[in-house]
PDB file of C-alpha atoms in Angstrom:
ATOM      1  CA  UNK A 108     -17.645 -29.419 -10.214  1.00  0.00           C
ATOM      2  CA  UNK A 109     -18.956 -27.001 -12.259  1.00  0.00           C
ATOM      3  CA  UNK A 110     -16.101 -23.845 -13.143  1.00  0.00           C
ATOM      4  CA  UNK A 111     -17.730 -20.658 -13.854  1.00  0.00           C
ATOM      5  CA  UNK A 112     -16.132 -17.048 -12.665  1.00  0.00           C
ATOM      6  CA  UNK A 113     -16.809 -15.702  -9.833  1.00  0.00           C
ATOM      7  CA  UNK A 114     -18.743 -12.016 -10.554  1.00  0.00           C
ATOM      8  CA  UNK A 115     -21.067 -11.452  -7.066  1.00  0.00           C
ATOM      9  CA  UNK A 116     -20.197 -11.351  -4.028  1.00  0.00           C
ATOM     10  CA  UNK A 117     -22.304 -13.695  -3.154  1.00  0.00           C
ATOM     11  CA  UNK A 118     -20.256 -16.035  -5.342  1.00  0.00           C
ATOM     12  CA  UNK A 119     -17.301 -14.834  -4.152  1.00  0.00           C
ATOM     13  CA  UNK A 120     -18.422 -15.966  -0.004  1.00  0.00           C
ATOM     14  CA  UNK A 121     -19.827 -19.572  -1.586  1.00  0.00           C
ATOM     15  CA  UNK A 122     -16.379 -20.116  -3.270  1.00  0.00           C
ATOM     16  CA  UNK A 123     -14.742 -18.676   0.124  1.00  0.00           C
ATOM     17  CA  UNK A 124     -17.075 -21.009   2.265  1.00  0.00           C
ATOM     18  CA  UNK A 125     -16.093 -24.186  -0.580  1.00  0.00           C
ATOM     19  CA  UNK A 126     -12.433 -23.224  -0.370  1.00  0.00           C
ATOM     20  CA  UNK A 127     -12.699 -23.385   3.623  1.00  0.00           C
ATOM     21  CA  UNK A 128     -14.823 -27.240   3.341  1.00  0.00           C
ATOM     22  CA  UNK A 129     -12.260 -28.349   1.372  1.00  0.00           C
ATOM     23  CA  UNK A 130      -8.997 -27.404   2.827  1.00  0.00           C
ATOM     24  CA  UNK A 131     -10.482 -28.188   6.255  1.00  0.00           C
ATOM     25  CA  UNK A 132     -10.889 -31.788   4.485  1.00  0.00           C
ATOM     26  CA  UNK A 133      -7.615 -31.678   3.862  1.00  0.00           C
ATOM     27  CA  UNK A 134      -7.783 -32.905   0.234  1.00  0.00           C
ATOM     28  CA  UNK A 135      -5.024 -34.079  -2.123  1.00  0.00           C
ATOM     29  CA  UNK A 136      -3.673 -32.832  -4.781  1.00  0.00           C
ATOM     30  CA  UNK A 137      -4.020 -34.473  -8.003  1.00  0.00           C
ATOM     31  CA  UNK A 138      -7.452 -36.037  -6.951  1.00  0.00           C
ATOM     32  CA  UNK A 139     -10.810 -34.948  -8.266  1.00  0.00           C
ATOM     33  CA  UNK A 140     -11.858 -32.480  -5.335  1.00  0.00           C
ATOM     34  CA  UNK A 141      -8.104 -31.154  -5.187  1.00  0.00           C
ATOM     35  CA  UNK A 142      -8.256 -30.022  -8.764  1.00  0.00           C
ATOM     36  CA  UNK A 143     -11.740 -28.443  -7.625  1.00  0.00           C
ATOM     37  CA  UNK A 144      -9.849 -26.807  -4.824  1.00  0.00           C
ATOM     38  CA  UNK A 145      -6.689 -25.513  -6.844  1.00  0.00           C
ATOM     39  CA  UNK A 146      -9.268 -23.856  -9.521  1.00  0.00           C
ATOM     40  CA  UNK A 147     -11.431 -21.912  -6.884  1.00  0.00           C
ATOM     41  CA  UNK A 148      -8.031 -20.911  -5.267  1.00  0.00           C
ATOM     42  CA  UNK A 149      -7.913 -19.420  -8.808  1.00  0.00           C
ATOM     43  CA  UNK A 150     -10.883 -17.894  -9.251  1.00  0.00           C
ATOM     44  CA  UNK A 151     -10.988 -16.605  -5.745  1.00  0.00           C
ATOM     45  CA  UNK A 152      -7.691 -14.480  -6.001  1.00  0.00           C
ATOM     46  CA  UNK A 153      -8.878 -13.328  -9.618  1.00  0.00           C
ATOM     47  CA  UNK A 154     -12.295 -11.816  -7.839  1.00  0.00           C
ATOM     48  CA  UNK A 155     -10.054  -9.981  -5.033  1.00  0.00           C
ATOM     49  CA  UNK A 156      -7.484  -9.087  -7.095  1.00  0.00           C
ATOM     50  CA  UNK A 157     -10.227  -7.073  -9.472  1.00  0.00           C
ATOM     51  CA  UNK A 158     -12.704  -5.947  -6.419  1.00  0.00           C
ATOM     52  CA  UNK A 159     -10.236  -5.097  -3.819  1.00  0.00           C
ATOM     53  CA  UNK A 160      -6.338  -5.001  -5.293  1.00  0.00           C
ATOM     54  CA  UNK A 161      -3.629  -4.095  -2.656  1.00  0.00           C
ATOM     55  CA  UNK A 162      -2.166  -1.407  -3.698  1.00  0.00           C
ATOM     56  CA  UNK A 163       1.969  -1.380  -3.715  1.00  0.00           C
ATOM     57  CA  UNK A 164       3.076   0.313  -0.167  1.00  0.00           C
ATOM     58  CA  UNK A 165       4.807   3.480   0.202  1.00  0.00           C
ATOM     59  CA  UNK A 166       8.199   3.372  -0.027  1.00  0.00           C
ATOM     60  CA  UNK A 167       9.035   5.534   2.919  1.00  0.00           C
ATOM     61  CA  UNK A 168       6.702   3.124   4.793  1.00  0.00           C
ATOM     62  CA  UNK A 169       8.658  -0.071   2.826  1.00  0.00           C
ATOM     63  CA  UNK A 170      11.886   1.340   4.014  1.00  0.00           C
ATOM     64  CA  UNK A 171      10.921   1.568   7.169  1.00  0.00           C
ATOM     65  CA  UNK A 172       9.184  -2.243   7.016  1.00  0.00           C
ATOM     66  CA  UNK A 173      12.906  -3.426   6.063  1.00  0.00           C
ATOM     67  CA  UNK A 174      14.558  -1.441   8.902  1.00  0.00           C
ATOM     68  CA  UNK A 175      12.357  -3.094  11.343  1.00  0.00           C
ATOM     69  CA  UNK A 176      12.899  -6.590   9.941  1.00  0.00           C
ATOM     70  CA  UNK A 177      16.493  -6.237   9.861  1.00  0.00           C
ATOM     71  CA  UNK A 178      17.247  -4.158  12.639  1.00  0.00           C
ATOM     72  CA  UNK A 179      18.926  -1.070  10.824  1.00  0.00           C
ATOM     73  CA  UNK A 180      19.210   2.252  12.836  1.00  0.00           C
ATOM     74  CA  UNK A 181      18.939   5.364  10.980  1.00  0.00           C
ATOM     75  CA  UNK A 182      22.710   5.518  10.448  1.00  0.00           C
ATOM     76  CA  UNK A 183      22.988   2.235   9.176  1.00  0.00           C
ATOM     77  CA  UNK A 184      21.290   3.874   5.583  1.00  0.00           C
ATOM     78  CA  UNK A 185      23.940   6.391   5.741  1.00  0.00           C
ATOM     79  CA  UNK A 186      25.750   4.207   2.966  1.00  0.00           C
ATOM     80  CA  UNK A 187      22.911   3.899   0.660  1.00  0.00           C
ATOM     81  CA  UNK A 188      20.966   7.482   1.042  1.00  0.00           C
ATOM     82  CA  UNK A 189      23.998   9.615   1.856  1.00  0.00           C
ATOM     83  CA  UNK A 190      24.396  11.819   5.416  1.00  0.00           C
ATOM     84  CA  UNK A 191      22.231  11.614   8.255  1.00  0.00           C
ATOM     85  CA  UNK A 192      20.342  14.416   7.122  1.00  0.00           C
ATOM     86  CA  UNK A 193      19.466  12.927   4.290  1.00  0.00           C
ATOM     87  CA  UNK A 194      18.662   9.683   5.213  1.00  0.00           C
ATOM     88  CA  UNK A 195      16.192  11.827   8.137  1.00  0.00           C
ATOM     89  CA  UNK A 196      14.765  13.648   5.490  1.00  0.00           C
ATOM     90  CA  UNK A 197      14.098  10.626   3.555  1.00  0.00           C
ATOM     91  CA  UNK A 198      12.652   8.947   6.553  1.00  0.00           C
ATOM     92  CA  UNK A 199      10.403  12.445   7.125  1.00  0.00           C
ATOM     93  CA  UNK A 200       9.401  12.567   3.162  1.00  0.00           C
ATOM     94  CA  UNK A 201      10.959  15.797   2.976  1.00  0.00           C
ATOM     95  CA  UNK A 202      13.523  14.720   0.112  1.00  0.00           C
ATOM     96  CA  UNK A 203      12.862  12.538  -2.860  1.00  0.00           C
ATOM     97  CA  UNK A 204      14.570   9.252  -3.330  1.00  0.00           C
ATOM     98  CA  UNK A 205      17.501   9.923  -6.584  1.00  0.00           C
ATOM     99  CA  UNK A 206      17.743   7.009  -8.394  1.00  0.00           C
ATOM    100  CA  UNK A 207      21.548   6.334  -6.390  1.00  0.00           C
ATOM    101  CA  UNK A 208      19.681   5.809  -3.173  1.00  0.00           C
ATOM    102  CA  UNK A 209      16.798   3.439  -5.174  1.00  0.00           C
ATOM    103  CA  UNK A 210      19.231   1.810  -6.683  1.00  0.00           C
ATOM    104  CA  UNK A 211      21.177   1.080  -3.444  1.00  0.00           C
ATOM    105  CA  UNK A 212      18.423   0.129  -1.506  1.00  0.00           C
ATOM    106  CA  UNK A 213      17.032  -2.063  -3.736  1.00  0.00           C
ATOM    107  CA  UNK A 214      20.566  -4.009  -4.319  1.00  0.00           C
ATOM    108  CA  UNK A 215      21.588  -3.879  -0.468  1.00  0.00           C
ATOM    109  CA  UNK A 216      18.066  -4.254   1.352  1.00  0.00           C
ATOM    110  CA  UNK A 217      16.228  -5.992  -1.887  1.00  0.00           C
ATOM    111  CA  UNK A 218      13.459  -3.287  -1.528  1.00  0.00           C
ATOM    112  CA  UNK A 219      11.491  -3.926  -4.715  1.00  0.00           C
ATOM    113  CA  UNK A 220      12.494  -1.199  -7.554  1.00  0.00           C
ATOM    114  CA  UNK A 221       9.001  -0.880  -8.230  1.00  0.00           C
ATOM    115  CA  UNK A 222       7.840   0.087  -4.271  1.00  0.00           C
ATOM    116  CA  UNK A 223      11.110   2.831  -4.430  1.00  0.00           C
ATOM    117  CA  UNK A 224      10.231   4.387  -7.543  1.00  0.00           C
ATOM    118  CA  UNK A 225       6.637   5.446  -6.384  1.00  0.00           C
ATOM    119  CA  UNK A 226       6.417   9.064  -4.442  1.00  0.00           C
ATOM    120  CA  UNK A 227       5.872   9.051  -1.599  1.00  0.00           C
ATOM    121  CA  UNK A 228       2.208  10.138   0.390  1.00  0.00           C
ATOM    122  CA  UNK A 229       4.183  12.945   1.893  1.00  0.00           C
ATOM    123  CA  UNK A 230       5.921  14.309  -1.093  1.00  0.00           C
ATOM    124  CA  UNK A 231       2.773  13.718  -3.265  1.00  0.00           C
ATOM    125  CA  UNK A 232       1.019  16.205  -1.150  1.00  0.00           C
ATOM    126  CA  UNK A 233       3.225  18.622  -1.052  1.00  0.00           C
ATOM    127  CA  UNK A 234       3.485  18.434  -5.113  1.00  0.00           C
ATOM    128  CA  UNK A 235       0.042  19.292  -5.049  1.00  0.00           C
ATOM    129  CA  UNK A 236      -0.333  22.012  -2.448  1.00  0.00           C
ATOM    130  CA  UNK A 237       2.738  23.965  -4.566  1.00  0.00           C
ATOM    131  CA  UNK A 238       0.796  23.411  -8.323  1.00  0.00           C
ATOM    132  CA  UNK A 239      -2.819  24.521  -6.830  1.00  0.00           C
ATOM    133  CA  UNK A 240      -1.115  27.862  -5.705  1.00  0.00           C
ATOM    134  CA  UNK A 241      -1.797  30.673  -8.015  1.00  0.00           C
ATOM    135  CA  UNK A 242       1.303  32.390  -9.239  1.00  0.00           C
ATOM    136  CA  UNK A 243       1.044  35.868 -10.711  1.00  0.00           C
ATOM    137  CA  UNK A 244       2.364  35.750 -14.263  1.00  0.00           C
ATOM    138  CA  UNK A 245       3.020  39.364 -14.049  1.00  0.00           C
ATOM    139  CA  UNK A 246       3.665  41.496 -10.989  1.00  0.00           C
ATOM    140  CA  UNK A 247       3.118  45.043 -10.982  1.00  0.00           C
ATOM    141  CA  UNK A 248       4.945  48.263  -9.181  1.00  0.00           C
TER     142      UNK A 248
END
């Protein structure tokens, strides 16, 4: 076995296509072709990792993830976001997260803090429809 990093894509579907031989082998750790197996694992997640990262999700979508998982209702965030109308404007991206309801969500539905503290798509847009208006520094009788 010869280690070396993977830069092509066409290195990237040989270590793919090795990875696949040897798992379908069904080696064992701590053995010679296990160790080769473990290392490509390696150098395979490096290559995707820098060619085609996955991106943290947004946390409207996250929230919504969790709610599925768990089986929460709207209302049921009512103790972590605040009313109903918040917790629907939340849910619509028409009102920002405060670091309360991040905080909250994270410690009640173990959201990551990191997925919360991003904007969200909606909310990101809207930031930048309302700064590429022009705004008249002076108006004029």
């Amino acid at each position: 076995m010869k280690a070396k990093l993977i830069k092509t894509e066409k290195q990237y579907k040989a270590a793919l296509a090795r990875v696949e031989s040897l798992m379908n082998a069904a080696v064992k750790p701590g053995t010679p072709k296990g160790d080769e197996l473990e290392l490509l694992a390696v150098l395979v997640d490096i290559y995707e990792n820098k060619h085609d990262p996955i991106g943290l999700p947004n946390p409207i979508e996250a929230i919504r993830f969790r709610m599925e998982q768990t089986g929460l209702r709207q209302q049921d965030l009512v103790p972590f976001i605040g009313s109903r109308g918040k917790v629907s404007e939340v849910l619509h991206g028409k009102r920002p997260l405060s670091i309360t309801m991040i905080r909250a969500l994270h410690e009640h539905l173990a959201i990551p803090v990191d997925v919360l503290l991003q904007p969200s798509t909606v909310i990101k847009q809207i930031h930048r429809a309302q700064s590429s208006k022009r705004h008249p520094a002076v108006l004029t009788a």
